[in-house]
Amino acid sequence: MGKSIRNETVKELFEAVLTLENVDECYDFFEDVCTVNEVTSIAQRFAVAKMLKEKHTYLEVAEKTGASTATISRVNRSLNYGNDSYDMVLERMNKK
């Protein structure tokens, strides 16, 4: 298997994220912690997952998000064989 992200340093990062109280705090924190490209790449993957869950084609997803077919494929693999976290988060967001 590949590397695991489950270690104390990552746990502390996630615990820090869980203390953020609103979107503005998220903007500030992630702007300090990540580069603009890192944040936009993560956001792009999330947009890809959302569109794939809505049954959009790879072509539609690529045109709308600007993601490469490799990125779309990786996200699709996570949707099909991952931890179901995209489903969980999207479902929670739809309830709001």
PDB file of C-alpha atoms in Angstrom, residues 6-82:
ATOM      1  CA  ARG A   6      -2.468   8.918   9.552  1.00  0.00           C
ATOM      2  CA  ASN A   7       0.244  10.320  11.778  1.00  0.00           C
ATOM      3  CA  GLU A   8       0.449  12.746  14.683  1.00  0.00           C
ATOM      4  CA  THR A   9       1.403  15.775  12.584  1.00  0.00           C
ATOM      5  CA  VAL A  10      -1.523  15.348  10.205  1.00  0.00           C
ATOM      6  CA  LYS A  11      -3.845  14.666  13.143  1.00  0.00           C
ATOM      7  CA  GLU A  12      -2.824  17.980  14.711  1.00  0.00           C
ATOM      8  CA  LEU A  13      -3.447  19.780  11.418  1.00  0.00           C
ATOM      9  CA  PHE A  14      -6.934  18.270  11.146  1.00  0.00           C
ATOM     10  CA  GLU A  15      -7.669  19.158  14.766  1.00  0.00           C
ATOM     11  CA  ALA A  16      -6.626  22.736  13.982  1.00  0.00           C
ATOM     12  CA  VAL A  17      -8.965  22.806  10.968  1.00  0.00           C
ATOM     13  CA  LEU A  18     -11.824  21.586  13.152  1.00  0.00           C
ATOM     14  CA  THR A  19     -11.393  24.664  15.376  1.00  0.00           C
ATOM     15  CA  LEU A  20     -12.194  27.023  12.486  1.00  0.00           C
ATOM     16  CA  GLU A  21     -15.595  28.595  13.027  1.00  0.00           C
ATOM     17  CA  ASN A  22     -16.559  30.080   9.662  1.00  0.00           C
ATOM     18  CA  VAL A  23     -15.603  30.431   6.021  1.00  0.00           C
ATOM     19  CA  ASP A  24     -13.615  33.622   6.613  1.00  0.00           C
ATOM     20  CA  GLU A  25     -11.449  31.830   9.176  1.00  0.00           C
ATOM     21  CA  CYS A  26     -10.953  29.021   6.655  1.00  0.00           C
ATOM     22  CA  TYR A  27      -9.830  31.503   4.002  1.00  0.00           C
ATOM     23  CA  ASP A  28      -7.343  33.080   6.419  1.00  0.00           C
ATOM     24  CA  PHE A  29      -5.987  29.782   7.736  1.00  0.00           C
ATOM     25  CA  PHE A  30      -5.597  28.055   4.390  1.00  0.00           C
ATOM     26  CA  GLU A  31      -4.074  31.171   2.827  1.00  0.00           C
ATOM     27  CA  ASP A  32      -1.415  31.075   5.553  1.00  0.00           C
ATOM     28  CA  VAL A  33      -0.865  27.301   5.480  1.00  0.00           C
ATOM     29  CA  CYS A  34      -1.065  26.547   1.751  1.00  0.00           C
ATOM     30  CA  THR A  35      -0.083  28.129  -1.503  1.00  0.00           C
ATOM     31  CA  VAL A  36      -2.841  29.468  -3.737  1.00  0.00           C
ATOM     32  CA  ASN A  37      -2.180  26.584  -6.146  1.00  0.00           C
ATOM     33  CA  GLU A  38      -2.534  23.985  -3.384  1.00  0.00           C
ATOM     34  CA  VAL A  39      -5.890  25.332  -2.236  1.00  0.00           C
ATOM     35  CA  THR A  40      -7.227  25.737  -5.763  1.00  0.00           C
ATOM     36  CA  SER A  41      -6.116  22.193  -6.647  1.00  0.00           C
ATOM     37  CA  ILE A  42      -8.026  20.766  -3.678  1.00  0.00           C
ATOM     38  CA  ALA A  43     -11.058  22.907  -4.530  1.00  0.00           C
ATOM     39  CA  GLN A  44     -10.863  21.723  -8.142  1.00  0.00           C
ATOM     40  CA  ARG A  45     -10.859  18.075  -7.041  1.00  0.00           C
ATOM     41  CA  PHE A  46     -13.910  18.721  -4.891  1.00  0.00           C
ATOM     42  CA  ALA A  47     -15.700  20.383  -7.826  1.00  0.00           C
ATOM     43  CA  VAL A  48     -14.789  17.395 -10.011  1.00  0.00           C
ATOM     44  CA  ALA A  49     -16.207  14.976  -7.437  1.00  0.00           C
ATOM     45  CA  LYS A  50     -19.421  16.958  -7.187  1.00  0.00           C
ATOM     46  CA  MET A  51     -19.886  16.983 -10.954  1.00  0.00           C
ATOM     47  CA  LEU A  52     -19.100  13.273 -11.279  1.00  0.00           C
ATOM     48  CA  LYS A  53     -21.654  12.497  -8.570  1.00  0.00           C
ATOM     49  CA  GLU A  54     -24.150  14.523 -10.626  1.00  0.00           C
ATOM     50  CA  LYS A  55     -23.386  12.183 -13.555  1.00  0.00           C
ATOM     51  CA  HIS A  56     -21.574  14.709 -15.748  1.00  0.00           C
ATOM     52  CA  THR A  57     -19.254  13.298 -18.396  1.00  0.00           C
ATOM     53  CA  TYR A  58     -15.476  13.615 -18.192  1.00  0.00           C
ATOM     54  CA  LEU A  59     -15.626  16.115 -21.048  1.00  0.00           C
ATOM     55  CA  GLU A  60     -18.180  18.281 -19.249  1.00  0.00           C
ATOM     56  CA  VAL A  61     -16.158  18.104 -16.027  1.00  0.00           C
ATOM     57  CA  ALA A  62     -12.924  19.007 -17.839  1.00  0.00           C
ATOM     58  CA  GLU A  63     -14.540  21.942 -19.633  1.00  0.00           C
ATOM     59  CA  LYS A  64     -16.208  23.322 -16.486  1.00  0.00           C
ATOM     60  CA  THR A  65     -13.370  22.791 -13.975  1.00  0.00           C
ATOM     61  CA  GLY A  66     -10.268  22.897 -16.146  1.00  0.00           C
ATOM     62  CA  ALA A  67      -9.145  19.612 -14.568  1.00  0.00           C
ATOM     63  CA  SER A  68      -7.056  17.197 -16.581  1.00  0.00           C
ATOM     64  CA  THR A  69      -8.437  13.795 -17.463  1.00  0.00           C
ATOM     65  CA  ALA A  70      -5.813  12.313 -15.108  1.00  0.00           C
ATOM     66  CA  THR A  71      -7.187  14.369 -12.207  1.00  0.00           C
ATOM     67  CA  ILE A  72     -10.767  13.482 -13.117  1.00  0.00           C
ATOM     68  CA  SER A  73      -9.810   9.809 -13.266  1.00  0.00           C
ATOM     69  CA  ARG A  74      -8.090   9.947  -9.844  1.00  0.00           C
ATOM     70  CA  VAL A  75     -11.133  11.610  -8.283  1.00  0.00           C
ATOM     71  CA  ASN A  76     -13.417   9.059  -9.931  1.00  0.00           C
ATOM     72  CA  ARG A  77     -11.283   6.253  -8.492  1.00  0.00           C
ATOM     73  CA  SER A  78     -11.667   7.803  -5.029  1.00  0.00           C
ATOM     74  CA  LEU A  79     -15.422   8.003  -5.542  1.00  0.00           C
ATOM     75  CA  ASN A  80     -15.570   4.334  -6.521  1.00  0.00           C
ATOM     76  CA  TYR A  81     -12.926   2.767  -4.287  1.00  0.00           C
ATOM     77  CA  GLY A  82     -12.107   5.333  -1.608  1.00  0.00           C
TER      78      GLY A  82
END
